[in-house]
PDB file of C-alpha atoms and ligand atoms in Angstrom:
ATOM      1  CA  MET Q  32     101.963  81.316  90.865  1.00  0.00           C
ATOM      2  CA  PRO Q  33     100.815  84.899  91.116  1.00  0.00           C
ATOM      3  CA  ALA Q  34     103.540  87.787  91.596  1.00  0.00           C
ATOM      4  CA  ARG Q  35     103.346  90.341  93.845  1.00  0.00           C
ATOM      5  CA  ASP Q  36     101.115  93.175  92.224  1.00  0.00           C
ATOM      6  CA  ILE Q  37      98.018  94.163  93.873  1.00  0.00           C
ATOM      7  CA  ASN Q  38      96.809  95.627  90.325  1.00  0.00           C
ATOM      8  CA  THR Q  39      96.255  92.130  88.575  1.00  0.00           C
ATOM      9  CA  TYR Q  40      94.640  90.891  92.136  1.00  0.00           C
ATOM     10  CA  TRP Q  41      92.330  93.515  92.018  1.00  0.00           C
ATOM     11  CA  ARG Q  42      91.454  93.192  88.314  1.00  0.00           C
ATOM     12  CA  ASP Q  43      91.434  89.464  87.950  1.00  0.00           C
ATOM     13  CA  GLY Q  44      91.876  87.679  91.433  1.00  0.00           C
ATOM     14  CA  MET Q  45      89.132  89.722  93.973  1.00  0.00           C
ATOM     15  CA  ARG Q  46      86.094  89.299  92.296  1.00  0.00           C
ATOM     16  CA  GLN Q  47      86.884  85.544  92.748  1.00  0.00           C
ATOM     17  CA  VAL Q  48      87.005  85.863  96.534  1.00  0.00           C
ATOM     18  CA  GLU Q  49      83.787  86.190  98.384  1.00  0.00           C
ATOM     19  CA  GLY Q  50      83.830  88.583 101.169  1.00  0.00           C
ATOM     20  CA  TRP Q  51      83.145  92.374 101.602  1.00  0.00           C
ATOM     21  CA  LEU Q  52      85.704  95.105 100.264  1.00  0.00           C
ATOM     22  CA  ALA Q  53      84.908  97.712  98.197  1.00  0.00           C
ATOM     23  CA  VAL Q  54      86.491  98.335  94.964  1.00  0.00           C
ATOM     24  CA  GLU Q  55      87.395 101.976  95.350  1.00  0.00           C
ATOM     25  CA  LEU Q  56      89.613 101.056  98.161  1.00  0.00           C
ATOM     26  CA  LEU Q  57      92.524 100.333  96.063  1.00  0.00           C
ATOM     27  CA  ASP Q  58      93.685 103.980  95.650  1.00  0.00           C
ATOM     28  CA  HIS Q  59      93.154 104.136  99.467  1.00  0.00           C
ATOM     29  CA  LEU Q  60      95.484 100.937 100.206  1.00  0.00           C
ATOM     30  CA  LYS Q  61      97.996 102.158  97.837  1.00  0.00           C
ATOM     31  CA  CYS Q  62      98.213 105.702  99.157  1.00  0.00           C
ATOM     32  CA  ILE Q  63      99.161 103.832 102.794  1.00  0.00           C
ATOM     33  CA  ALA Q  64     101.601 101.794 100.960  1.00  0.00           C
ATOM     34  CA  ARG Q  65     103.285 104.812  99.287  1.00  0.00           C
ATOM     35  CA  ALA Q  66     103.352 106.742 102.676  1.00  0.00           C
ATOM     36  CA  GLN Q  67     105.066 103.606 104.224  1.00  0.00           C
ATOM     37  CA  ASP Q  68     107.020 102.664 101.597  1.00  0.00           C
ATOM     38  CA  ASP Q  69     108.578 106.174 101.212  1.00  0.00           C
ATOM     39  CA  VAL Q  70     109.804 106.437 104.780  1.00  0.00           C
ATOM     40  CA  LYS Q  71     110.632 102.460 104.665  1.00  0.00           C
ATOM     41  CA  PHE Q  72     108.261 101.250 107.525  1.00  0.00           C
ATOM     42  CA  VAL Q  73     108.757  97.978 108.210  1.00  0.00           C
ATOM     43  CA  GLY Q  74     106.602  94.946 109.804  1.00  0.00           C
ATOM     44  CA  ASN Q  75     103.911  92.250 108.866  1.00  0.00           C
ATOM     45  CA  VAL Q  76     100.294  92.264 108.031  1.00  0.00           C
ATOM     46  CA  ALA Q  77      97.225  91.122 109.760  1.00  0.00           C
ATOM     47  CA  GLU Q  78      93.693  90.820 109.954  1.00  0.00           C
ATOM     48  CA  ILE Q  79      91.346  89.957 112.627  1.00  0.00           C
ATOM     49  CA  GLY Q  80      88.169  88.789 111.039  1.00  0.00           C
ATOM     50  CA  VAL Q  81      89.382  87.249 107.393  1.00  0.00           C
ATOM     51  CA  TYR Q  82      86.483  85.376 106.444  1.00  0.00           C
ATOM     52  CA  ARG Q  83      87.689  84.255 103.026  1.00  0.00           C
ATOM     53  CA  GLY Q  84      90.577  86.413 102.651  1.00  0.00           C
ATOM     54  CA  LYS Q  85      89.263  88.861 100.281  1.00  0.00           C
ATOM     55  CA  LEU Q  86      91.070  91.553 101.821  1.00  0.00           C
ATOM     56  CA  LEU Q  87      94.124  89.624 103.222  1.00  0.00           C
ATOM     57  CA  ILE Q  88      95.093  88.797  99.962  1.00  0.00           C
ATOM     58  CA  ALA Q  89      95.317  92.491  99.339  1.00  0.00           C
ATOM     59  CA  LEU Q  90      97.563  93.416 102.611  1.00  0.00           C
ATOM     60  CA  ALA Q  91      99.464  90.318 100.924  1.00  0.00           C
ATOM     61  CA  HIS Q  92     100.345  92.104  97.836  1.00  0.00           C
ATOM     62  CA  LEU Q  93     101.426  95.338  99.874  1.00  0.00           C
ATOM     63  CA  ALA Q  94     103.888  93.175 101.898  1.00  0.00           C
ATOM     64  CA  ARG Q  95     107.375  92.953 101.050  1.00  0.00           C
ATOM     65  CA  GLY Q  96     109.668  90.198 100.462  1.00  0.00           C
ATOM     66  CA  SER Q  97     110.625  88.898 103.871  1.00  0.00           C
ATOM     67  CA  GLU Q  98     107.118  90.028 105.830  1.00  0.00           C
ATOM     68  CA  ARG Q  99     104.213  87.455 106.311  1.00  0.00           C
ATOM     69  CA  CYS Q 100     100.795  87.808 106.469  1.00  0.00           C
ATOM     70  CA  VAL Q 101      98.551  86.863 109.550  1.00  0.00           C
ATOM     71  CA  ALA Q 102      95.272  85.643 109.629  1.00  0.00           C
ATOM     72  CA  ILE Q 103      93.304  85.622 112.808  1.00  0.00           C
ATOM     73  CA  ASP Q 104      89.999  84.433 112.933  1.00  0.00           C
ATOM     74  CA  VAL Q 105      87.388  81.838 115.053  1.00  0.00           C
ATOM     75  CA  PHE Q 106      87.182  80.143 111.593  1.00  0.00           C
ATOM     76  CA  ASP Q 107      85.128  77.116 111.966  1.00  0.00           C
ATOM     77  CA  ASP Q 108      84.374  77.614 115.293  1.00  0.00           C
ATOM     78  CA  GLN Q 109      81.149  79.372 114.111  1.00  0.00           C
ATOM     79  CA  ALA Q 110      79.563  78.756 117.953  1.00  0.00           C
ATOM     80  CA  LYS Q 111      82.136  81.953 118.982  1.00  0.00           C
ATOM     81  CA  ASN Q 112      80.882  84.068 116.198  1.00  0.00           C
ATOM     82  CA  LEU Q 113      78.387  85.635 118.696  1.00  0.00           C
ATOM     83  CA  ASP Q 114      76.967  88.341 115.887  1.00  0.00           C
ATOM     84  CA  GLY Q 115      77.265  86.046 112.940  1.00  0.00           C
ATOM     85  CA  SER Q 116      79.410  88.694 111.014  1.00  0.00           C
ATOM     86  CA  GLY Q 117      80.542  86.314 107.907  1.00  0.00           C
ATOM     87  CA  ALA Q 118      81.449  82.893 109.111  1.00  0.00           C
ATOM     88  CA  GLY Q 119      84.845  82.243 108.434  1.00  0.00           C
ATOM     89  CA  SER Q 120      86.579  78.886 106.957  1.00  0.00           C
ATOM     90  CA  LEU Q 121      90.324  77.775 107.331  1.00  0.00           C
ATOM     91  CA  ALA Q 122      90.023  75.826 103.992  1.00  0.00           C
ATOM     92  CA  LEU Q 123      88.740  78.404 101.648  1.00  0.00           C
ATOM     93  CA  VAL Q 124      91.299  81.234 103.286  1.00  0.00           C
ATOM     94  CA  CYS Q 125      94.108  78.477 102.419  1.00  0.00           C
ATOM     95  CA  GLU Q 126      92.800  77.801  98.982  1.00  0.00           C
ATOM     96  CA  ASN Q 127      92.410  81.371  98.340  1.00  0.00           C
ATOM     97  CA  PHE Q 128      95.272  82.517  99.602  1.00  0.00           C
ATOM     98  CA  LYS Q 129      97.518  79.798  97.652  1.00  0.00           C
ATOM     99  CA  ARG Q 130      95.691  81.004  94.277  1.00  0.00           C
ATOM    100  CA  PHE Q 131      95.349  84.576  94.744  1.00  0.00           C
ATOM    101  CA  ALA Q 132      98.409  85.843  97.292  1.00  0.00           C
ATOM    102  CA  PRO Q 133     101.851  86.204  96.055  1.00  0.00           C
ATOM    103  CA  ASP Q 134     103.620  82.983  96.019  1.00  0.00           C
ATOM    104  CA  ASP Q 135     106.686  83.742  98.313  1.00  0.00           C
ATOM    105  CA  CYS Q 136     104.299  85.588 100.972  1.00  0.00           C
ATOM    106  CA  GLU Q 137     104.032  83.039 103.985  1.00  0.00           C
ATOM    107  CA  LEU Q 138     100.551  82.802 105.643  1.00  0.00           C
ATOM    108  CA  VAL Q 139     100.284  82.194 108.985  1.00  0.00           C
ATOM    109  CA  THR Q 140      96.633  81.242 110.586  1.00  0.00           C
ATOM    110  CA  VAL Q 141      96.098  81.663 114.284  1.00  0.00           C
ATOM    111  CA  GLN Q 142      92.356  80.239 115.080  1.00  0.00           C
ATOM    112  CA  VAL Q 143      91.071  82.137 118.266  1.00  0.00           C
ATOM    113  CA  ASP Q 144      88.347  83.908 119.798  1.00  0.00           C
ATOM    114  CA  THR Q 145      90.011  87.504 120.019  1.00  0.00           C
ATOM    115  CA  LEU Q 146      87.474  88.535 122.808  1.00  0.00           C
ATOM    116  CA  ALA Q 147      88.544  85.429 124.980  1.00  0.00           C
ATOM    117  CA  MET Q 148      92.297  85.641 124.180  1.00  0.00           C
ATOM    118  CA  THR Q 149      94.290  85.036 127.445  1.00  0.00           C
ATOM    119  CA  ILE Q 150      97.179  87.776 127.957  1.00  0.00           C
ATOM    120  CA  ASP Q 151      99.854  85.344 127.225  1.00  0.00           C
ATOM    121  CA  GLN Q 152      98.200  84.216 123.707  1.00  0.00           C
ATOM    122  CA  ARG Q 153      98.194  88.079 122.862  1.00  0.00           C
ATOM    123  CA  VAL Q 154     101.944  88.148 123.967  1.00  0.00           C
ATOM    124  CA  ALA Q 155     102.874  85.088 121.629  1.00  0.00           C
ATOM    125  CA  VAL Q 156     101.000  86.672 118.235  1.00  0.00           C
ATOM    126  CA  SER Q 157     103.137  89.550 118.837  1.00  0.00           C
ATOM    127  CA  MET Q 158     106.163  87.897 119.716  1.00  0.00           C
ATOM    128  CA  ASN Q 159     106.258  85.378 117.076  1.00  0.00           C
ATOM    129  CA  HIS Q 160     104.515  87.483 114.292  1.00  0.00           C
ATOM    130  CA  GLY Q 161     104.473  91.087 115.052  1.00  0.00           C
ATOM    131  CA  PRO Q 162     104.860  94.215 115.119  1.00  0.00           C
ATOM    132  CA  PHE Q 163     102.382  94.863 112.206  1.00  0.00           C
ATOM    133  CA  ARG Q 164     102.708  97.599 109.822  1.00  0.00           C
ATOM    134  CA  LEU Q 165      99.407  96.983 108.348  1.00  0.00           C
ATOM    135  CA  PHE Q 166      96.707  95.635 110.721  1.00  0.00           C
ATOM    136  CA  SER Q 167      93.135  95.265 109.442  1.00  0.00           C
ATOM    137  CA  VAL Q 168      90.299  95.039 111.970  1.00  0.00           C
ATOM    138  CA  ASP Q 169      87.226  93.282 110.852  1.00  0.00           C
ATOM    139  CA  GLY Q 170      86.235  90.502 113.300  1.00  0.00           C
ATOM    140  CA  GLY Q 171      82.922  90.310 115.638  1.00  0.00           C
ATOM    141  CA  HIS Q 172      81.399  93.698 114.949  1.00  0.00           C
ATOM    142  CA  THR Q 173      79.634  94.329 118.661  1.00  0.00           C
ATOM    143  CA  VAL Q 174      80.714  97.340 120.672  1.00  0.00           C
ATOM    144  CA  GLN Q 175      83.086  94.631 123.052  1.00  0.00           C
ATOM    145  CA  HIS Q 176      84.686  92.736 120.007  1.00  0.00           C
ATOM    146  CA  ALA Q 177      85.097  96.110 117.798  1.00  0.00           C
ATOM    147  CA  LEU Q 178      86.923  97.491 120.960  1.00  0.00           C
ATOM    148  CA  ASN Q 179      88.686  94.631 122.105  1.00  0.00           C
ATOM    149  CA  ASP Q 180      90.188  94.324 118.760  1.00  0.00           C
ATOM    150  CA  LEU Q 181      90.959  98.032 117.764  1.00  0.00           C
ATOM    151  CA  LEU Q 182      93.057  97.897 121.506  1.00  0.00           C
ATOM    152  CA  MET Q 183      94.782  94.477 120.560  1.00  0.00           C
ATOM    153  CA  ALA Q 184      95.500  96.283 117.359  1.00  0.00           C
ATOM    154  CA  GLN Q 185      96.901  99.360 118.805  1.00  0.00           C
ATOM    155  CA  ASP Q 186      99.349  97.142 121.036  1.00  0.00           C
ATOM    156  CA  MET Q 187     100.720  95.449 118.185  1.00  0.00           C
ATOM    157  CA  LEU Q 188     101.434  98.127 115.845  1.00  0.00           C
ATOM    158  CA  ALA Q 189     104.812  98.736 114.278  1.00  0.00           C
ATOM    159  CA  ASP Q 190     106.274 101.959 114.023  1.00  0.00           C
ATOM    160  CA  GLY Q 191     104.498 103.803 111.271  1.00  0.00           C
ATOM    161  CA  GLY Q 192     101.896 100.981 111.215  1.00  0.00           C
ATOM    162  CA  VAL Q 193      98.164 101.768 110.024  1.00  0.00           C
ATOM    163  CA  VAL Q 194      95.002  99.870 111.605  1.00  0.00           C
ATOM    164  CA  LEU Q 195      92.017  99.722 109.060  1.00  0.00           C
ATOM    165  CA  LEU Q 196      88.814  99.682 111.125  1.00  0.00           C
ATOM    166  CA  ASP Q 197      85.624  97.996 108.955  1.00  0.00           C
ATOM    167  CA  ASP Q 198      82.410  99.145 109.239  1.00  0.00           C
ATOM    168  CA  PHE Q 199      82.687 102.456 110.831  1.00  0.00           C
ATOM    169  CA  TYR Q 200      79.489 104.433 110.342  1.00  0.00           C
ATOM    170  CA  HIS Q 201      78.091 101.518 108.844  1.00  0.00           C
ATOM    171  CA  ARG Q 202      74.164 101.594 109.937  1.00  0.00           C
ATOM    172  CA  HIS Q 203      74.111  97.875 110.293  1.00  0.00           C
ATOM    173  CA  TRP Q 204      76.903  97.395 112.554  1.00  0.00           C
ATOM    174  CA  PRO Q 205      76.641 100.213 114.973  1.00  0.00           C
ATOM    175  CA  GLY Q 206      78.698  98.628 117.446  1.00  0.00           C
ATOM    176  CA  VAL Q 207      81.845  99.644 115.469  1.00  0.00           C
ATOM    177  CA  THR Q 208      81.119 103.078 115.543  1.00  0.00           C
ATOM    178  CA  GLU Q 209      80.053 103.225 119.499  1.00  0.00           C
ATOM    179  CA  ALA Q 210      83.483 101.249 120.305  1.00  0.00           C
ATOM    180  CA  VAL Q 211      85.718 104.045 118.629  1.00  0.00           C
ATOM    181  CA  GLY Q 212      83.838 106.450 121.210  1.00  0.00           C
ATOM    182  CA  LEU Q 213      84.734 104.600 123.564  1.00  0.00           C
ATOM    183  CA  PHE Q 214      88.155 104.224 122.817  1.00  0.00           C
ATOM    184  CA  TYR Q 215      88.422 108.048 122.493  1.00  0.00           C
ATOM    185  CA  SER Q 216      86.885 108.467 125.811  1.00  0.00           C
ATOM    186  CA  ARG Q 217      87.360 106.114 128.114  1.00  0.00           C
ATOM    187  CA  TYR Q 218      91.137 105.566 127.362  1.00  0.00           C
ATOM    188  CA  VAL Q 219      94.398 107.021 126.500  1.00  0.00           C
ATOM    189  CA  PRO Q 220      94.613 106.091 122.731  1.00  0.00           C
ATOM    190  CA  ARG Q 221      97.777 106.078 121.342  1.00  0.00           C
ATOM    191  CA  ILE Q 222      96.735 105.978 117.493  1.00  0.00           C
ATOM    192  CA  ALA Q 223      94.972 108.742 115.601  1.00  0.00           C
ATOM    193  CA  PRO Q 224      92.341 108.549 112.614  1.00  0.00           C
ATOM    194  CA  PHE Q 225      93.608 110.110 109.230  1.00  0.00           C
ATOM    195  CA  LEU Q 226      91.445 108.836 106.589  1.00  0.00           C
ATOM    196  CA  HIS Q 227      87.729 107.676 106.016  1.00  0.00           C
ATOM    197  CA  ALA Q 228      86.647 105.885 103.144  1.00  0.00           C
ATOM    198  CA  HIS Q 229      83.804 103.302 101.991  1.00  0.00           C
ATOM    199  CA  ASN Q 230      83.350 102.325 105.635  1.00  0.00           C
ATOM    200  CA  LYS Q 231      86.958 102.347 106.654  1.00  0.00           C
ATOM    201  CA  LEU Q 232      88.661 103.993 109.249  1.00  0.00           C
ATOM    202  CA  PHE Q 233      92.379 104.287 109.030  1.00  0.00           C
ATOM    203  CA  PHE Q 234      94.642 105.017 112.130  1.00  0.00           C
ATOM    204  CA  THR Q 235      98.159 105.633 112.477  1.00  0.00           C
ATOM    205  CA  SER Q 236     100.129 106.973 115.894  1.00  0.00           C
ATOM    206  CA  TYR Q 237      99.873 110.411 116.705  1.00  0.00           C
ATOM    207  CA  THR Q 238     103.953 110.369 116.233  1.00  0.00           C
ATOM    208  CA  PHE Q 239     103.022 109.657 112.095  1.00  0.00           C
ATOM    209  CA  HIS Q 240      99.414 111.330 112.057  1.00  0.00           C
ATOM    210  CA  SER Q 241     100.662 114.352 110.070  1.00  0.00           C
ATOM    211  CA  HIS Q 242     102.723 112.412 107.547  1.00  0.00           C
ATOM    212  CA  PHE Q 243      99.803 110.101 106.526  1.00  0.00           C
ATOM    213  CA  LEU Q 244      97.366 112.692 106.522  1.00  0.00           C
ATOM    214  CA  ARG Q 245      99.672 114.804 104.005  1.00  0.00           C
ATOM    215  CA  TYR Q 246     100.097 112.020 101.575  1.00  0.00           C
ATOM    216  CA  ALA Q 247      96.065 111.467 101.831  1.00  0.00           C
ATOM    217  CA  VAL Q 248      95.497 115.252 101.469  1.00  0.00           C
ATOM    218  CA  GLU Q 249      97.955 115.104  98.236  1.00  0.00           C
ATOM    219  CA  ILE Q 250      96.093 111.886  96.604  1.00  0.00           C
ATOM    220  CA  PHE Q 251      92.472 112.511  96.971  1.00  0.00           C
ATOM    221  CA  LYS Q 252      92.393 116.496  97.008  1.00  0.00           C
ATOM    222  CA  THR Q 253      91.143 116.655  93.718  1.00  0.00           C
ATOM    223  CA  ARG Q 254      88.018 114.159  94.565  1.00  0.00           C
ATOM    224  CA  PRO Q 255      84.633 115.641  94.259  1.00  0.00           C
ATOM    225  CA  GLN Q 256      83.976 114.364  97.986  1.00  0.00           C
ATOM    226  CA  PHE Q 257      87.308 115.362  99.184  1.00  0.00           C
ATOM    227  CA  LYS Q 258      87.041 117.115 102.950  1.00  0.00           C
ATOM    228  CA  VAL Q 259      89.199 117.301 105.709  1.00  0.00           C
ATOM    229  CA  VAL Q 260      87.240 116.935 108.804  1.00  0.00           C
ATOM    230  CA  ARG Q 261      87.629 116.727 112.818  1.00  0.00           C
ATOM    231  CA  MET Q 262      87.227 113.598 114.081  1.00  0.00           C
ATOM    232  CA  TYR Q 263      88.167 112.670 118.023  1.00  0.00           C
ATOM    233  CA  GLY Q 264      90.571 115.647 118.198  1.00  0.00           C
ATOM    234  CA  SER Q 265      92.438 115.026 114.809  1.00  0.00           C
ATOM    235  CA  ASP Q 266      92.316 115.883 111.120  1.00  0.00           C
ATOM    236  CA  VAL Q 267      90.628 113.280 108.909  1.00  0.00           C
ATOM    237  CA  VAL Q 268      90.487 113.125 105.106  1.00  0.00           C
ATOM    238  CA  THR Q 269      87.294 112.091 103.820  1.00  0.00           C
ATOM    239  CA  ALA Q 270      87.577 111.022 100.193  1.00  0.00           C
ATOM    240  CA  THR Q 271      85.829 108.216  98.190  1.00  0.00           C
TER     241      THR Q 271
HETATM  242  C1  LIG J 938      82.833  90.704 107.941  1.00  0.00           C
HETATM  243  S1  LIG J 938      83.495  88.856 108.039  1.00  0.00           S
HETATM  244  C2  LIG J 938      85.264  89.711 107.789  1.00  0.00           C
HETATM  245  C3  LIG J 938      85.625  89.914 105.856  1.00  0.00           C
HETATM  246  C4  LIG J 938      86.799  89.971 105.497  1.00  0.00           C
HETATM  247  N1  LIG J 938      87.651  90.890 106.181  1.00  0.00           N
HETATM  248  C5  LIG J 938      86.782  90.085 104.036  1.00  0.00           C
HETATM  249  O1  LIG J 938      87.964  91.113 103.358  1.00  0.00           O
HETATM  250  O2  LIG J 938      85.719  89.835 103.496  1.00  0.00           O
HETATM  251  C6  LIG J 938      83.961  88.770 109.763  1.00  0.00           C
HETATM  252  C7  LIG J 938      85.078  87.672 110.300  1.00  0.00           C
HETATM  253  O3  LIG J 938      85.044  87.760 111.606  1.00  0.00           O
HETATM  254  C8  LIG J 938      85.099  86.737 112.202  1.00  0.00           C
HETATM  255  N2  LIG J 938      84.681  86.813 113.599  1.00  0.00           N
HETATM  256  C9  LIG J 938      83.682  86.539 114.230  1.00  0.00           C
HETATM  257  N3  LIG J 938      83.750  86.736 115.807  1.00  0.00           N
HETATM  258  C10 LIG J 938      84.926  86.632 115.883  1.00  0.00           C
HETATM  259  C11 LIG J 938      85.880  86.665 117.056  1.00  0.00           C
HETATM  260  N4  LIG J 938      85.400  86.848 117.907  1.00  0.00           N
HETATM  261  N5  LIG J 938      87.233  86.220 116.953  1.00  0.00           N
HETATM  262  C12 LIG J 938      87.527  85.963 115.570  1.00  0.00           C
HETATM  263  N6  LIG J 938      86.871  86.420 114.869  1.00  0.00           N
HETATM  264  C13 LIG J 938      85.765  86.770 114.652  1.00  0.00           C
HETATM  265  C14 LIG J 938      84.109  85.640 111.638  1.00  0.00           C
HETATM  266  O4  LIG J 938      84.875  84.140 111.694  1.00  0.00           O
HETATM  267  C15 LIG J 938      84.474  86.256 109.948  1.00  0.00           C
HETATM  268  O5  LIG J 938      85.383  85.394 109.303  1.00  0.00           O
END
């Protein structure tokens, strides 16, 4: 049974799990973990859109003792995967989780089409399993799915929690970038971006934005591609 160790998962396990996750993202995940650990932010970890569990298992390695890992996906109900963004499978996620996630990390699976969730279903996920310290959004990639899932992640975030949005600025999935534009133009968002790398945009609450930005600057300032840019009214570190 694997121990809690993201380095070992990255080196030995990750490449055996199908999915989409840039190997260079390890440092960005560790940056978030350090910024959360130093202030002892607590909460469970979750992902909408898990496919085979490649990133979910990484999040499980960042979860602490009693924190659980919540996998939200249509799984085998693929008729509801409207843009065909990778065919989920409950059995393969459970199998991979057993093989590569820390043995003391509890996996909770929620089979649902997030775009069709009722308010009762959302409240049930939040009350039973939230709030979340790390919440990855990588489900349907249409503008409606991405916007819906980003709003849901924002609502379930713990104090000092971070939302990871996949495929921002990815030319194959323009709906995600369009969704972020709508998020900032049509709503009064409570989260702001602070880090952008390898098509992932990381957000946290306005209250903790300067805290996470400071860690991102400190950790990535010597990288050749480092730059602090303005995005949607906030400073964002971009670093590969
Ligand atoms: C790009 S894959 C996720 C990749 C994964 N994060 C990884 O680490 O490899 C997209 C996932 O979103 C799921 N999905 C698509 N539409 C969905 C919806 N409406 N509600 C919930 N899950 C959805 C798919 O079944 C698929 O597993």
